[in-house]
Structure formats: C-alpha cells, structure tokens
Amino acid sequence: AGLVLLVIVLAIQAMHQSRESLATIPAFSNTVGQVYRALGQPVQPAWNITGWRFEATKGNVEGDDEELTIYSRLGNNSDGPLPYPLISISLTDRFEETIGSRVLEPAEYLPTDLDPRKLVPPGNTFNAVITIKSATESATGFKLNVCYRLSDGQLRCAIDDFK
C-alpha cells in the first residue's frame, strides 16, 4: 500500500512539474486544470509561440495621415492548434527607435466573423487588421511581434528583446 501511495505521489509531482505543457491538452485542462483553478492557481498553457509566422504585412496611411492601418496575414506553422496570439506593435521613427508600443488582444484585430476563443488549426492562416488613430508624423515604420500572456501577467513573445 505504501509503494502504491509513493507511485501516486510521484505521478502527481511529475504532472505538477509539467502542468504548463500538459495544459495545452484539452483533456488535462478540462479536468486537472479545474482543480488548479479551484485552488486559485490557474495554469497557463505553454503554447508554442514560435509556431506563428507573419506571411504578409503592409501598412497604409489613410485620412490625411491621421490613421495608420496595418494588414497582416498570420499562419500557424506549428504541429498543433494554437490560440490566437496577442500582437505587440511598436511604432518606430526614421532611426528605427521605438516611439510607442501597444499590445492588442485578439478581439481588437480579428474580423467580426472569427471567434477569438477558438484555436487555429496547424497550417491555417487568418488576417489581422490593426488601426492606429492619430499616428504621429515622426512614426515612419512599425514592428510586429506575437505574444502569449503568462500566469503572472508577463508576456512571452516570439522575439524576446522586442521593443
């Protein structure tokens, strides 16, 4: 009985140690994940942030240079489904210095016909439309990055030193 108890404790420890990777599996998230949420320690899945790729991106200035609209197509290049990422955008000046940045939630850049809570299957793409009102004249470019939020509120992004 003691041996069985030790094996169960070891299995629980291994599961706890790998909980972020296991949380990407719906069966784990729907069962064990609920226990963590009930204990006030929700598990944030360790999604493959490097699985996203920007396939095509272009920016247009509209309305007397007051509104910057960025159109981008993103693709899931990973082996499994991924949730829609957060998109971090930084406006840059002519010296490539960051003059402003913002992190967009999926509901802010997705068309209205896509549900931001659904997963994007591997190999699929989607279009993101980002509108920045009152872009300053010193903004001559932009940079995009994909991120996921960690359980402590920090961001984990595909480009680590992104500004």
Coordinates of C-alpha atoms in Angstrom, one line a residue:
A1 CA 0.0 0.0 0.0
G2 CA 2.9 2.3 0.8
L3 CA 4.5 1.6 -2.5
V4 CA 1.3 2.4 -4.4
L5 CA 1.0 5.6 -2.4
L6 CA 4.5 6.6 -3.3
V7 CA 3.9 5.9 -7.0
I8 CA 0.8 8.1 -6.9
V9 CA 2.6 10.9 -5.2
L10 CA 5.4 10.6 -7.8
A11 CA 2.9 10.7 -10.7
I12 CA 1.3 13.8 -9.1
Q13 CA 4.7 15.5 -8.8
A14 CA 5.6 14.8 -12.4
M15 CA 2.2 16.1 -13.5
H16 CA 2.6 19.3 -11.4
Q17 CA 6.1 19.8 -12.8
S18 CA 4.8 19.6 -16.4
R19 CA 1.5 21.3 -15.8
E20 CA 2.1 24.1 -18.3
S21 CA 2.9 21.7 -21.2
L22 CA 0.1 19.4 -20.2
A23 CA -2.4 22.3 -20.1
T24 CA -2.2 22.5 -23.9
I25 CA -4.1 19.2 -24.0
P26 CA -7.8 19.8 -23.7
A27 CA -8.5 16.7 -21.5
F28 CA -5.9 17.9 -18.9
S29 CA -7.2 21.4 -19.0
N30 CA -10.8 20.4 -18.5
T31 CA -10.1 18.0 -15.6
V32 CA -6.9 18.7 -13.7
G33 CA -6.9 22.4 -14.8
Q34 CA -10.2 22.9 -12.9
V35 CA -8.6 21.7 -9.7
Y36 CA -5.8 24.3 -10.1
R37 CA -8.4 27.0 -10.9
A38 CA -10.4 26.0 -7.7
L39 CA -7.2 26.3 -5.7
G40 CA -6.7 29.8 -7.1
Q41 CA -3.7 28.9 -9.2
P42 CA -4.9 28.7 -12.8
V43 CA -2.4 27.0 -15.1
Q44 CA -1.4 29.0 -18.2
P45 CA -0.6 26.6 -21.1
A46 CA 2.9 26.8 -22.5
W47 CA 1.8 27.4 -26.1
N48 CA 4.4 27.2 -28.9
I49 CA 4.8 31.0 -29.5
T50 CA 7.4 30.3 -32.3
G51 CA 4.7 28.5 -34.3
W52 CA 3.3 31.7 -35.6
R53 CA 4.7 33.3 -38.8
F54 CA 3.8 36.7 -40.4
E55 CA 3.2 35.8 -44.1
A56 CA 2.3 39.2 -45.5
T57 CA 2.2 42.6 -43.9
K58 CA 1.6 46.0 -45.3
G59 CA 0.7 49.4 -43.8
N60 CA -1.4 52.2 -45.2
V61 CA -1.8 55.7 -44.0
E62 CA -5.4 56.9 -44.5
G63 CA -7.4 60.0 -43.8
D64 CA -4.9 62.9 -44.2
D65 CA -2.1 61.0 -42.5
E66 CA -4.0 60.6 -39.2
E67 CA -4.8 56.9 -39.3
L68 CA -2.3 54.0 -39.8
T69 CA -3.9 50.7 -40.9
I70 CA -1.8 47.6 -40.9
Y71 CA -3.0 44.5 -42.7
S72 CA -1.2 41.2 -41.8
R73 CA -1.7 37.5 -42.5
L74 CA -0.5 35.2 -39.8
G75 CA -0.1 31.4 -40.1
N76 CA 0.1 28.6 -37.6
N77 CA 3.3 26.8 -38.6
S78 CA 3.3 24.5 -35.5
D79 CA 2.4 20.9 -35.2
G80 CA -0.8 21.5 -33.1
P81 CA -3.6 24.0 -32.8
L82 CA -2.8 27.4 -31.2
P83 CA -5.0 30.1 -29.7
Y84 CA -5.0 33.5 -31.3
P85 CA -1.9 35.4 -30.1
L86 CA -1.6 38.8 -28.6
I87 CA 0.0 41.1 -31.2
S88 CA 2.6 43.6 -29.9
I89 CA 3.1 46.6 -32.2
S90 CA 5.8 49.2 -31.9
L91 CA 5.9 52.4 -34.0
T92 CA 9.4 53.5 -35.0
D93 CA 10.9 56.7 -36.2
R94 CA 13.3 57.1 -39.1
F95 CA 16.2 55.9 -36.9
E96 CA 14.3 52.7 -36.0
E97 CA 13.9 53.9 -32.4
T98 CA 10.6 52.9 -30.7
I99 CA 8.4 55.9 -30.2
G100 CA 5.3 54.0 -28.9
S101 CA 4.0 50.5 -28.4
R102 CA 0.9 48.6 -27.6
V103 CA -0.3 45.0 -27.1
L104 CA -3.5 44.0 -28.8
E105 CA -5.9 41.3 -27.7
P106 CA -7.3 39.1 -30.5
A107 CA -10.7 40.8 -30.3
E108 CA -9.0 44.1 -31.3
Y109 CA -7.5 42.9 -34.5
L110 CA -9.7 40.0 -35.7
P111 CA -12.6 40.4 -38.1
T112 CA -16.0 40.1 -36.5
D113 CA -16.7 36.7 -38.2
L114 CA -13.8 35.0 -36.2
D115 CA -14.2 33.8 -32.6
P116 CA -11.1 34.8 -30.6
R117 CA -11.6 32.0 -28.2
K118 CA -11.2 29.2 -30.8
L119 CA -7.9 27.5 -31.7
V120 CA -6.3 28.0 -35.1
P121 CA -5.5 24.5 -36.6
P122 CA -2.0 23.9 -37.8
G123 CA -1.4 25.1 -41.4
N124 CA -4.3 27.6 -41.2
T125 CA -4.0 31.4 -41.6
F126 CA -6.0 34.4 -40.5
N127 CA -6.0 38.1 -41.4
A128 CA -5.3 40.7 -38.7
V129 CA -6.3 44.4 -39.2
I130 CA -4.7 46.9 -36.9
T131 CA -5.8 50.5 -36.9
I132 CA -3.9 53.2 -35.1
K133 CA -5.6 56.5 -34.9
S134 CA -3.6 59.7 -34.7
A135 CA -0.3 58.2 -35.6
T136 CA 2.4 60.9 -35.1
E137 CA 4.3 62.4 -38.0
S138 CA 7.6 61.1 -36.6
A139 CA 6.3 57.5 -37.0
T140 CA 7.9 56.2 -40.2
G141 CA 7.6 52.4 -39.6
F142 CA 6.3 49.7 -37.3
K143 CA 7.3 46.3 -35.9
L144 CA 5.0 43.4 -35.1
N145 CA 5.5 40.5 -32.6
V146 CA 3.3 37.7 -31.4
C147 CA 3.0 37.0 -27.6
Y148 CA 1.1 34.9 -25.0
R149 CA 0.4 36.1 -21.5
L150 CA 1.9 34.0 -18.7
S151 CA 0.0 33.3 -15.5
D152 CA 1.9 36.1 -13.6
G153 CA 0.7 38.6 -16.2
Q154 CA 4.1 38.9 -18.0
L155 CA 4.3 38.4 -21.8
R156 CA 6.2 35.6 -23.5
C157 CA 6.9 36.8 -27.1
A158 CA 8.4 35.2 -30.2
I159 CA 11.1 37.9 -30.3
D160 CA 12.5 38.2 -26.7
D161 CA 14.2 41.6 -26.9
F162 CA 11.3 43.2 -28.9
K163 CA 10.8 46.9 -28.0

